[in-house]
CSV table of C-alpha atoms in Angstrom, one decimal:
chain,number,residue,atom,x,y,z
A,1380,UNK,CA,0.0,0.0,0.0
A,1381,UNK,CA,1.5,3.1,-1.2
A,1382,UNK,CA,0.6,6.4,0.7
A,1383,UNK,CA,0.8,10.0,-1.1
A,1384,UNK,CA,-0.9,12.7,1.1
A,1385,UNK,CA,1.5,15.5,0.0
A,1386,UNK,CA,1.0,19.1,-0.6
A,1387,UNK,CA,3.3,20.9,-2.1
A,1388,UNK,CA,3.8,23.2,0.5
A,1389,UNK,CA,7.4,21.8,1.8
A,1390,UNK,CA,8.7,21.7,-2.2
A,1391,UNK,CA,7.7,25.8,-2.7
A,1392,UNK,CA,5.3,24.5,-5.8
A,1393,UNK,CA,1.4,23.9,-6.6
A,1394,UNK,CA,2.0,20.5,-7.9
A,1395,UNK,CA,2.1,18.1,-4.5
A,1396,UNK,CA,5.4,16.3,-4.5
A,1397,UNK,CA,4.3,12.6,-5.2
A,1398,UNK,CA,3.3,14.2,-8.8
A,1399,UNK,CA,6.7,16.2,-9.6
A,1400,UNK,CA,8.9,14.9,-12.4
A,1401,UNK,CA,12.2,12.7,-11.4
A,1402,UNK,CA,13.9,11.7,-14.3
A,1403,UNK,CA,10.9,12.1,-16.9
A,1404,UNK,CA,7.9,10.7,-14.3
A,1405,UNK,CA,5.9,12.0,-11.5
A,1406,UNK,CA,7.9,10.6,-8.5
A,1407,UNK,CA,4.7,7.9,-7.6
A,1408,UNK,CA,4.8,5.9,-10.7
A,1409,UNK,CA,8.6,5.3,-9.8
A,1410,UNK,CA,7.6,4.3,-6.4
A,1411,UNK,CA,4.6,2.1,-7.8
A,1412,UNK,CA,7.4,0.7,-10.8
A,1413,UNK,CA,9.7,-0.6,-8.1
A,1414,UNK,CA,7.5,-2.1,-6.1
A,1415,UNK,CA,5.8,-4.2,-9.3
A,1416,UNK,CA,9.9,-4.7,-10.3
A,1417,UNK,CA,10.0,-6.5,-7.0
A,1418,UNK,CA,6.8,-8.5,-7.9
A,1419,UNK,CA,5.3,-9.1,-10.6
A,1420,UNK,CA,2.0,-10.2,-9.0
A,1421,UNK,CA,2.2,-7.7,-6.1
A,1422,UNK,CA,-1.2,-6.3,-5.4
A,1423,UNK,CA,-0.5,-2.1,-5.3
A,1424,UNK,CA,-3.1,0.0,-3.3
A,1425,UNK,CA,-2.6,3.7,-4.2
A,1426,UNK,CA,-4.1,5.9,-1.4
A,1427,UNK,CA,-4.5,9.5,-2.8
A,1428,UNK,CA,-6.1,12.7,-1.0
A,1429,UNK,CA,-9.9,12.3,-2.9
A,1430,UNK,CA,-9.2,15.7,-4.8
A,1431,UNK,CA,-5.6,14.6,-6.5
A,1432,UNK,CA,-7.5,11.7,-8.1
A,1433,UNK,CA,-8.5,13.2,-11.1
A,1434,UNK,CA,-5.1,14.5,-11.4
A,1435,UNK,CA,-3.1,11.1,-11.0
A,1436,UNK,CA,-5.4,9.8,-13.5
A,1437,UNK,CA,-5.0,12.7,-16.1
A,1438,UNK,CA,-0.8,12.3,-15.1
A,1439,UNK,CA,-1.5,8.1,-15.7
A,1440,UNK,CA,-2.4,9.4,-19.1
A,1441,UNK,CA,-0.3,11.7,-20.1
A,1442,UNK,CA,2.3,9.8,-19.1
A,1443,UNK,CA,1.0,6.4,-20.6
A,1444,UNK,CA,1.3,4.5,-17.1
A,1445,UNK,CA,-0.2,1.6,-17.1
A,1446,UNK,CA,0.9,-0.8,-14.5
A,1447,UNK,CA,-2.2,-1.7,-12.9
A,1448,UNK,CA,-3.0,-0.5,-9.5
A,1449,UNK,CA,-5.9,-0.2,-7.5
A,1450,UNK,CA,-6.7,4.0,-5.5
A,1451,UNK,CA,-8.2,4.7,-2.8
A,1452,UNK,CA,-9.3,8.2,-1.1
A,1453,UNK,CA,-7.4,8.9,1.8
A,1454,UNK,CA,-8.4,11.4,4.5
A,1455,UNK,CA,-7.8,13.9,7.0
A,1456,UNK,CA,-3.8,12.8,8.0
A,1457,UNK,CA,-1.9,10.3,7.4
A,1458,UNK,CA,-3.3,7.8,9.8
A,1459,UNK,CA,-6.8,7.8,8.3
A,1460,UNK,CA,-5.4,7.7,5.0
A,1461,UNK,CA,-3.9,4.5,6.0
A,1462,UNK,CA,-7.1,3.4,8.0
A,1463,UNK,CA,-9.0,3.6,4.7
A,1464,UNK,CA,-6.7,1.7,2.9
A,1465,UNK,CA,-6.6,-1.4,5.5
A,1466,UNK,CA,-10.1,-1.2,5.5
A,1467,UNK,CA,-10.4,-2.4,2.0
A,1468,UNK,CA,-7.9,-5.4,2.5
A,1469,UNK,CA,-8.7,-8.6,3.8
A,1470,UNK,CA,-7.9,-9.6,7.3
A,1471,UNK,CA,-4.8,-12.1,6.2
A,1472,UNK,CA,-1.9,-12.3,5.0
A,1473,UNK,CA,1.0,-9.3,4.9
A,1474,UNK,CA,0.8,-5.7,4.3
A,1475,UNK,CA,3.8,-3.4,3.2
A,1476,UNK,CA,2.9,0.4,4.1
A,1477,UNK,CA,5.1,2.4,1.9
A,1478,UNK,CA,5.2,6.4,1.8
A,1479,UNK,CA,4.8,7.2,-2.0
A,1480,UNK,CA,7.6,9.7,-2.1
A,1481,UNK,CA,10.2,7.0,-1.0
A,1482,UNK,CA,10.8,5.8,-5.0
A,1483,UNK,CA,14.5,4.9,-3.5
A,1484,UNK,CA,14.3,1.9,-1.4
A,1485,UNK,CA,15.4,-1.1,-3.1
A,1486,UNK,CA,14.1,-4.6,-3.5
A,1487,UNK,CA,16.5,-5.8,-1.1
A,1488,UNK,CA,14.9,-3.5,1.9
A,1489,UNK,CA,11.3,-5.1,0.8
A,1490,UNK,CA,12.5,-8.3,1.1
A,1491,UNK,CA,14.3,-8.1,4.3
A,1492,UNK,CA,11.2,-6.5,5.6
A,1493,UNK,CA,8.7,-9.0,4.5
A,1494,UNK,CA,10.8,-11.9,5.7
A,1495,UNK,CA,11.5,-10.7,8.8
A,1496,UNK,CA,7.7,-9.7,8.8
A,1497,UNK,CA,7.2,-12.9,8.5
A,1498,UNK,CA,8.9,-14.3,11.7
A,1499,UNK,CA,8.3,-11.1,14.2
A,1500,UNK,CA,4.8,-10.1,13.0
A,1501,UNK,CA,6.4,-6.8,11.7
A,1502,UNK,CA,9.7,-4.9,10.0
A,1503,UNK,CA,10.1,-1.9,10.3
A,1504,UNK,CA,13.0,-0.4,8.1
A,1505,UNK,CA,15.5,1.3,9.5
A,1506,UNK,CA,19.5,2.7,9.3
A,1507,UNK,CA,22.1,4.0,11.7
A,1508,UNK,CA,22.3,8.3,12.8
A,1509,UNK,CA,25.4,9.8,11.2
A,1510,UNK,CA,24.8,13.0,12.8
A,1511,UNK,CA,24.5,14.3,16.3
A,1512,UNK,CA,21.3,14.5,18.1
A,1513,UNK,CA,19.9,16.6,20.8
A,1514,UNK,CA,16.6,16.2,22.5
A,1515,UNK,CA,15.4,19.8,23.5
A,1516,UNK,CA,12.9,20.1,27.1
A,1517,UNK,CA,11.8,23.6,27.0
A,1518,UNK,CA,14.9,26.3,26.9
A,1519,UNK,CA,17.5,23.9,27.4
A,1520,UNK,CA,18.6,20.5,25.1
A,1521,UNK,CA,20.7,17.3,26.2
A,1522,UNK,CA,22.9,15.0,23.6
A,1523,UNK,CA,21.1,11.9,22.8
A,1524,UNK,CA,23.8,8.4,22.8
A,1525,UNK,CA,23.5,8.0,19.0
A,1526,UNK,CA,24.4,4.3,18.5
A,1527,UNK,CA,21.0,4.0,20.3
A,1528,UNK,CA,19.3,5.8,17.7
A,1529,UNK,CA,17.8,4.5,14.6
A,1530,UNK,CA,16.4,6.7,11.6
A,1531,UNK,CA,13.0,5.0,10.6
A,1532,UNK,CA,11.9,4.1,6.7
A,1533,UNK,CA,9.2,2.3,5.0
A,1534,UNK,CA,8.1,0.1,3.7
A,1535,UNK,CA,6.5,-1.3,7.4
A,1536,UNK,CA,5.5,-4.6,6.7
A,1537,UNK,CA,2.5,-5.6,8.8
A,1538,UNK,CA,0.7,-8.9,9.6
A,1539,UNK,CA,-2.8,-7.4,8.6
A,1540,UNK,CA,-5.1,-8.6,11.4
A,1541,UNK,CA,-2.4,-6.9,14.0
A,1542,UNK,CA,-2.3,-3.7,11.9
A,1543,UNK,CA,-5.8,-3.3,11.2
A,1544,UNK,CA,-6.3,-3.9,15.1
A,1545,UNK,CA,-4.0,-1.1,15.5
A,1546,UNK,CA,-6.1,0.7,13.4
A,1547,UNK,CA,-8.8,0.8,15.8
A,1548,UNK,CA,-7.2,3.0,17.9
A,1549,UNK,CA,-8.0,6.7,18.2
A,1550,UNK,CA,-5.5,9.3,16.4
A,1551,UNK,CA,-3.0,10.6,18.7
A,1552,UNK,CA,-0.6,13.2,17.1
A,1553,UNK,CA,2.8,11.3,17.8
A,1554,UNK,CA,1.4,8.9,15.5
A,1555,UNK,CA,4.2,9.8,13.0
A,1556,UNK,CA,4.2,6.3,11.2
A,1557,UNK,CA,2.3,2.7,11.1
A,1558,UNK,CA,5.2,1.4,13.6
A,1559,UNK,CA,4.0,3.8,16.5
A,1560,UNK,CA,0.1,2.7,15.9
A,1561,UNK,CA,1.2,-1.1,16.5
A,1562,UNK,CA,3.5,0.1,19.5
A,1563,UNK,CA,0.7,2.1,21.2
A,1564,UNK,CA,-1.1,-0.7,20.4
A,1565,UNK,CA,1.2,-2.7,23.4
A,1566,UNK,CA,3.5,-4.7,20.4
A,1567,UNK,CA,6.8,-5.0,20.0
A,1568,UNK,CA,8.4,-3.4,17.3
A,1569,UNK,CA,11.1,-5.3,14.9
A,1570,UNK,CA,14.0,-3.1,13.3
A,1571,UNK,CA,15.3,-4.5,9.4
A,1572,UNK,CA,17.7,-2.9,8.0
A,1573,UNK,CA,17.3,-0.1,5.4
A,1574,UNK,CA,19.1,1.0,2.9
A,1575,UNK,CA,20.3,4.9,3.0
A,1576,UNK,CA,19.6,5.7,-0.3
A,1577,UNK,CA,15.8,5.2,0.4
A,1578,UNK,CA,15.1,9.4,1.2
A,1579,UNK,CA,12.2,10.3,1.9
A,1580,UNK,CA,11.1,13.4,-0.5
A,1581,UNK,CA,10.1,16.5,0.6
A,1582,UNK,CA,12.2,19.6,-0.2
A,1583,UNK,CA,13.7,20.5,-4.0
A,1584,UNK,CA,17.1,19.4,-2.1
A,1585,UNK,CA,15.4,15.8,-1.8
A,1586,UNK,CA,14.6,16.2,-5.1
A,1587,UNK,CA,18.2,17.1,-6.7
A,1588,UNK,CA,19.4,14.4,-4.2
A,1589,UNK,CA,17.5,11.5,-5.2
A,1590,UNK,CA,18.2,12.8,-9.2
A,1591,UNK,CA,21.6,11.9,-8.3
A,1592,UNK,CA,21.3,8.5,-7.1
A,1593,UNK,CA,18.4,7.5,-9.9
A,1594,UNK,CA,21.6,8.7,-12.4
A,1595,UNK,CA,23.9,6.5,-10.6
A,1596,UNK,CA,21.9,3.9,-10.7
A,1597,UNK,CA,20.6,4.4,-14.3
A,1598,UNK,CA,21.1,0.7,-15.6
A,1599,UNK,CA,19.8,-0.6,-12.0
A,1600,UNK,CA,16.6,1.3,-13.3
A,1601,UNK,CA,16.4,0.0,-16.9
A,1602,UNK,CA,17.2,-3.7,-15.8
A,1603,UNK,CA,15.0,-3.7,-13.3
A,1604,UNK,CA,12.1,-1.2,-13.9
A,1605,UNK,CA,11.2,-1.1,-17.6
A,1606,UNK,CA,7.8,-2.7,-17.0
B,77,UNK,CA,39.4,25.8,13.0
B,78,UNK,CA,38.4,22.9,10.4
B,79,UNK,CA,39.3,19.5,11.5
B,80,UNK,CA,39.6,16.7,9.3
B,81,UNK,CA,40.4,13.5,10.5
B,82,UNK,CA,38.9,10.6,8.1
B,83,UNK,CA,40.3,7.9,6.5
B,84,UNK,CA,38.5,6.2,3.0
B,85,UNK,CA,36.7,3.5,5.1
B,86,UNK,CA,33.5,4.5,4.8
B,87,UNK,CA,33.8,5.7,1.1
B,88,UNK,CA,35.0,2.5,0.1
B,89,UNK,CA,38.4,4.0,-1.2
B,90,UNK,CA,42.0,4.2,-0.3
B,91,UNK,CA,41.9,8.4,-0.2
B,92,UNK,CA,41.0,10.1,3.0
B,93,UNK,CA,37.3,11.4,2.2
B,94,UNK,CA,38.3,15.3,3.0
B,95,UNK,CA,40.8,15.0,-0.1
B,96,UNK,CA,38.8,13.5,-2.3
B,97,UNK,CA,37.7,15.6,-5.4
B,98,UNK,CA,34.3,17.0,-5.7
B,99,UNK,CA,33.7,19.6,-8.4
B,100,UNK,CA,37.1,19.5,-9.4
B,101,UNK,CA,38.4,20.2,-5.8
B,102,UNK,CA,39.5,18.5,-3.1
B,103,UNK,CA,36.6,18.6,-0.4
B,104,UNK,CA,38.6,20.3,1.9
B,105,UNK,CA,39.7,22.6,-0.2
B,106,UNK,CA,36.0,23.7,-0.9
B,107,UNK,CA,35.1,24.0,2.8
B,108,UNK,CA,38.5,26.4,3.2
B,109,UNK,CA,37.2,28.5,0.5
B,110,UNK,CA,33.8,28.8,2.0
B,111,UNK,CA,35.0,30.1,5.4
B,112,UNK,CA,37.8,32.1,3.1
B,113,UNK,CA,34.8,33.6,0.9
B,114,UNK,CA,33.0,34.5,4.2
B,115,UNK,CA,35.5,37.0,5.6
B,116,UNK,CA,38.9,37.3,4.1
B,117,UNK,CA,40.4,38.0,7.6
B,118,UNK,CA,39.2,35.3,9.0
B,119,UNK,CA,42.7,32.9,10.2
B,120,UNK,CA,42.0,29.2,9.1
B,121,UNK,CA,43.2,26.9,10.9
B,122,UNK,CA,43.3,23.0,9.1
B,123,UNK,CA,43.7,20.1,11.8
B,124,UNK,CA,44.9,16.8,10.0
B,125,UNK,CA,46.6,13.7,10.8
B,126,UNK,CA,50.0,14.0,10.9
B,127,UNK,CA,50.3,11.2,8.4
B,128,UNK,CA,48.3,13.2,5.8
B,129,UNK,CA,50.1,16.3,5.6
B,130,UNK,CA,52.1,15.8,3.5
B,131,UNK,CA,50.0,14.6,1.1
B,132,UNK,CA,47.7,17.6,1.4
B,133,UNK,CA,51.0,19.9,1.0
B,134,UNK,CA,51.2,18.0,-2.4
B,135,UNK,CA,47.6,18.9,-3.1
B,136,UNK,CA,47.7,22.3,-2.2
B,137,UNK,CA,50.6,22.2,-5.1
B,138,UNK,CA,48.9,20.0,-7.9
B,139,UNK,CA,45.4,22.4,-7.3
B,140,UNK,CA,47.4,25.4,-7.2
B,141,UNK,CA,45.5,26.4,-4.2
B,142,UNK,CA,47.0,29.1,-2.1
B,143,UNK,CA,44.2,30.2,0.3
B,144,UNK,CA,46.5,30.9,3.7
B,145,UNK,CA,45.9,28.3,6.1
B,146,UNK,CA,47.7,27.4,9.1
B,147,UNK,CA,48.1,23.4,9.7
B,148,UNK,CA,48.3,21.6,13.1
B,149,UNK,CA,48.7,17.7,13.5
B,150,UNK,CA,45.5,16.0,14.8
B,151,UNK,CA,45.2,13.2,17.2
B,152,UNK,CA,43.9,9.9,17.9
B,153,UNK,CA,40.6,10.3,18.3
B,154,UNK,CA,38.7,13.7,16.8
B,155,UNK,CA,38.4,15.0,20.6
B,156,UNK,CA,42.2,15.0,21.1
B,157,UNK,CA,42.5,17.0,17.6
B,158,UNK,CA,40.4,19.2,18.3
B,159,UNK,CA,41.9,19.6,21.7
B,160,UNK,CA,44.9,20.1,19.3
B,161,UNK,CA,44.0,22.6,17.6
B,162,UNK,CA,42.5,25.0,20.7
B,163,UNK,CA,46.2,24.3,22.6
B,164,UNK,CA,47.4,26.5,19.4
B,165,UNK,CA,44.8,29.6,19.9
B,166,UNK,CA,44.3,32.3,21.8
B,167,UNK,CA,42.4,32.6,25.0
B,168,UNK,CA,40.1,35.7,24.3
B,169,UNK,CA,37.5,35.4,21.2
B,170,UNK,CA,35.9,33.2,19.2
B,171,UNK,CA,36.1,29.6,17.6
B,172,UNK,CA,34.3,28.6,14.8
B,173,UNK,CA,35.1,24.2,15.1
B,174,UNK,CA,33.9,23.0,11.5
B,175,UNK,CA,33.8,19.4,10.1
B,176,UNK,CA,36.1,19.8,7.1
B,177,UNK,CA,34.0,17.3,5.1
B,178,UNK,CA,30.8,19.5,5.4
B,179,UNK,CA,31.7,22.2,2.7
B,180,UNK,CA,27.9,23.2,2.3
B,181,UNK,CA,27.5,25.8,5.3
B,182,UNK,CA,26.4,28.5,3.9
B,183,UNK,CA,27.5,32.4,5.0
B,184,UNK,CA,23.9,32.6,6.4
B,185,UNK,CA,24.4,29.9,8.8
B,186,UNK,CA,28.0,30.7,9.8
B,187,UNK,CA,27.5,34.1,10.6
B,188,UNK,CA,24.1,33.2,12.5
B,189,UNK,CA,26.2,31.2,14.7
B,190,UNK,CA,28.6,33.5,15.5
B,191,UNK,CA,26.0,36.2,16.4
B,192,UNK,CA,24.5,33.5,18.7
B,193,UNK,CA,27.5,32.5,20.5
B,194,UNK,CA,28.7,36.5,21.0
B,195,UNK,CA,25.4,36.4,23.3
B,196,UNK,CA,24.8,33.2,24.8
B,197,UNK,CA,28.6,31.9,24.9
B,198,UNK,CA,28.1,29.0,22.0
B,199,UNK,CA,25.8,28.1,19.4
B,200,UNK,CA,25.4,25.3,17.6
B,201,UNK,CA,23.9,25.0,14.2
B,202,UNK,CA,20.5,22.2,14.3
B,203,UNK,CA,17.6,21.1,11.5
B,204,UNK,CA,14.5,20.1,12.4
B,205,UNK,CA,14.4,15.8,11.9
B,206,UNK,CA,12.0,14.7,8.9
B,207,UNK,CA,12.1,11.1,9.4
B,208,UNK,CA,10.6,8.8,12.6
B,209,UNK,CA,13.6,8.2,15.2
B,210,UNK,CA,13.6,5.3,17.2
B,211,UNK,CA,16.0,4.8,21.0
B,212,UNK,CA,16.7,1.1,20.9
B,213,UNK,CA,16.8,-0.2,24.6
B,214,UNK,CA,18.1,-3.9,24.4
B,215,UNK,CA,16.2,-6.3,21.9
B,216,UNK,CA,13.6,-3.5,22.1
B,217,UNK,CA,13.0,0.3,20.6
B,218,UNK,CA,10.6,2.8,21.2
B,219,UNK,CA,9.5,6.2,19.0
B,220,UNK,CA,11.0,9.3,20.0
B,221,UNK,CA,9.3,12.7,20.0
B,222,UNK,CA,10.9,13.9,16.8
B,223,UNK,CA,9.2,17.3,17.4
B,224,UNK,CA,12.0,17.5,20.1
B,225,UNK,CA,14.8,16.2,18.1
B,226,UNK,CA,17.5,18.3,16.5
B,227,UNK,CA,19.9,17.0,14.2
B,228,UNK,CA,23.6,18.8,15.1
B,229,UNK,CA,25.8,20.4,12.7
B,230,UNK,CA,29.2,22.5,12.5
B,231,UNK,CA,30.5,25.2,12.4
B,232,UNK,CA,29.9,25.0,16.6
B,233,UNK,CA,31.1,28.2,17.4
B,234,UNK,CA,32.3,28.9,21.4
B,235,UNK,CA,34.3,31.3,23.6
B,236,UNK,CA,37.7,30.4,23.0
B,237,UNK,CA,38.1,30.4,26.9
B,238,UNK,CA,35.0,28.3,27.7
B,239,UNK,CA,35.9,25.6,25.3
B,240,UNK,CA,39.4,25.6,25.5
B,241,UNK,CA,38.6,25.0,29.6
B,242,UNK,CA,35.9,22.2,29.1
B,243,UNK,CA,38.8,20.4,26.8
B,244,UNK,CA,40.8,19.6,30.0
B,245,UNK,CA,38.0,17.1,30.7
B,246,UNK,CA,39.4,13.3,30.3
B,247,UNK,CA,38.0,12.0,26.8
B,248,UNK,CA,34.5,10.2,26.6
B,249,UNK,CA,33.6,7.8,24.0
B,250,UNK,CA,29.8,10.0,23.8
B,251,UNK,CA,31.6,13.1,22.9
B,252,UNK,CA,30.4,12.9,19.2
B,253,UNK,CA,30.9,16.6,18.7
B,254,UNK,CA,32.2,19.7,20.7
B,255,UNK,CA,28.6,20.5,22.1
B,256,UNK,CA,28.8,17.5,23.8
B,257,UNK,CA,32.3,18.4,25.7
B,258,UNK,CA,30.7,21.5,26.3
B,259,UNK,CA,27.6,20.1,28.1
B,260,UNK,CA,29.8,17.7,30.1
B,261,UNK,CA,31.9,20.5,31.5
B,262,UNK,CA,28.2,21.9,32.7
B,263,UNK,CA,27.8,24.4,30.0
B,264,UNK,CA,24.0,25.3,28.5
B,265,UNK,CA,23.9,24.7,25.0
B,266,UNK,CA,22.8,27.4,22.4
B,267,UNK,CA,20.9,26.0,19.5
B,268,UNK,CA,21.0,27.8,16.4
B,269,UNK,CA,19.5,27.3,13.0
B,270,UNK,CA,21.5,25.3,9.9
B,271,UNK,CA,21.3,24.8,6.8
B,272,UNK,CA,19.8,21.5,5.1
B,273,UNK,CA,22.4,21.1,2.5
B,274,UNK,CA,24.8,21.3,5.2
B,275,UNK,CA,25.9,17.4,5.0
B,276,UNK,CA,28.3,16.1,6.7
B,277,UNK,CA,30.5,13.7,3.7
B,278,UNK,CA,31.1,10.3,4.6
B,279,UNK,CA,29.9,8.3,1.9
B,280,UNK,CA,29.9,7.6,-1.9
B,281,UNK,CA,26.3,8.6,-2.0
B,282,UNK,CA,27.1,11.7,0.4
B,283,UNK,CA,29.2,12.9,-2.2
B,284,UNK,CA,26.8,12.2,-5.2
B,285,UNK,CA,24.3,14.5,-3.0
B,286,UNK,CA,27.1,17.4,-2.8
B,287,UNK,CA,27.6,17.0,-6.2
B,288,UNK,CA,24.4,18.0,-6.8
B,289,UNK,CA,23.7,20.9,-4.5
B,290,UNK,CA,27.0,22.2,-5.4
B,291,UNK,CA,25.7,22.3,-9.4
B,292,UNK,CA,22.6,24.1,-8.5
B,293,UNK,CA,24.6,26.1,-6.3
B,294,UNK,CA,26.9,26.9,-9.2
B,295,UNK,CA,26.5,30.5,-9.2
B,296,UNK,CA,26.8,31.1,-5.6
B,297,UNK,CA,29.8,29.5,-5.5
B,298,UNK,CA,31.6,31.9,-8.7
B,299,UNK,CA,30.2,34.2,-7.2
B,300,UNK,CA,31.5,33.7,-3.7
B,301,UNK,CA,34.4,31.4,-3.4
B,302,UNK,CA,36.5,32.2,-6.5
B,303,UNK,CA,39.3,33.5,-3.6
């Protein structure tokens, strides 16, 4: 399930960032490319704010996407964007919750994180801090120990039954991805390894950034994306 | 004072990672430049590992690259080069301490910092933290607060008295930056806004993403660091 709730308030433009160009298409039909790279039979749930619809299916045109994919309306944040799209899943099997502006995470990360799903109920994605990090309590700030710390990615891969459960829960606002909804939920969380390159984008800087490493990788995209 | 300590472990390559070319330029060089550009008074001061000087002295020649620097053999560990570097400075005024491998500070952000620290003793460039951070605790992790995280950058920038006083402290594997040694010596640490592009270059892919801030940047830096 791929989640796209951007404005494009962060990225100083009116087009919201899941539907800026990278490399010649909208950044979500690289996400949605790499995910059917990984699998060919993977079912891809699209969950779009209800007025971008009509636009994604203008840019599908346009653009002459066709890998099939299934959209959903999303809602008011992220979490009930998410809630709507678990609610039209079934209640078995494994769900990969992927933010739509993450094109960069590579088939290796998905399949780490639904084996290890697999075995722990859950994988969360995740990499080692490179930089220092302070925690700030009102006018003053203390260093954090930063081989404790762990930057979080997705795709989260779910049992669905536990994350739908989770689901039930009401919003809080430190609900900043699905891993927190199953923790609140009283689970433990399992940390996978990630893969740095997987950015998350949300600035022009993310943008010129993740131009640089779909260059790099150029043939890594034509082997393993031309669908 | 820029301090460069790395070897090419992390970038996979047999060339410390602060000489390796970027834009035509050793990295270092760049980040002299910058400080250079940003007030052409301003004494720099280059801390390396005593086994490297050379080979920079050899750069400095094959680049033709005559911004006046000063150059002081580092130490183990980057606390006892910085601590180094500070045994060579004055005790009244101010220290800018700069990763050498971050050449994208800007002016803004330097001269933000030294504002701040002429009124509150130090100040420490931070960004706000886009991603989820997790604190591992044993086999098990739990989400931070990212609202109240601050990811830490140089140039730190201190009274040369203060720091050069909280450097008499015995070394600590947690001091991952010169805030840190700061804190420990029961300082209150000034938080100051960064700069995003502001990376700190450690990797291949680091350098792919300077590469490309430094091309949009292209003008700025004609325009400002052609010393």
């Amino acid at each position: 399930m791929l989640v796209a709730g951007g404005s494009g308030l962060r990225m100083q433009s009116d087009i919201p960032k899941q539907f800026m160009e990278l490399c010649g298409l909208p950044v979500l039909m690289h996400t949605i490319r790499l995910f059917r790279s990984y699998d060919a039979d993977i079912p891809i749930l699209v969950v779009l704010p209800a007025l971008q619809i009509s636009q994604w299916e203008q840019l599908c045109s346009h653009y002459c996407f066709s890998t099939p994919h299934q959209i959903v309306a999303g809602g008011e944040t992220r979490f009930h964007s998410v809630k709507n799209g678990l609610a039209t899943l079934p209640a078995e099997g494994w769900v990969a919750i992927h933010d739509g502006v993450r094109p960069l995470t590579s088939h290796a990360t998905i399949s780490a994180c639904f084996r290890d799903a697999e075995r722990y109920g859950n994988a969360i994605p995740s990499i080692s801090v490179v930089d220092t990090v302070r925690e700030t309590t009102g006018d003053n700030s203390h260093a954090l120990n930063r081989y404790r710390l762990r930057l979080i990615q997705t795709p989260q891969v779910f049992d669905l039954a536990l994350i739908q459960e989770a689901y039930r829960q009401d919003f809080f606002p430190e609900f900043t991805d699905d891993a927190s909804v199953l923790e609140k939920a009283g689970h433990i969380i399992h940390l996978t390894e990630g893969n740095r390159e997987n950015i998350k984008i949300t600035t022009p800087l993310d943008m010129k950034v993740a131009e640089a490493v779909m260059t790099r990788q150029e043939n890594y995209f034509l082997n393993n994306c031309a669908i």
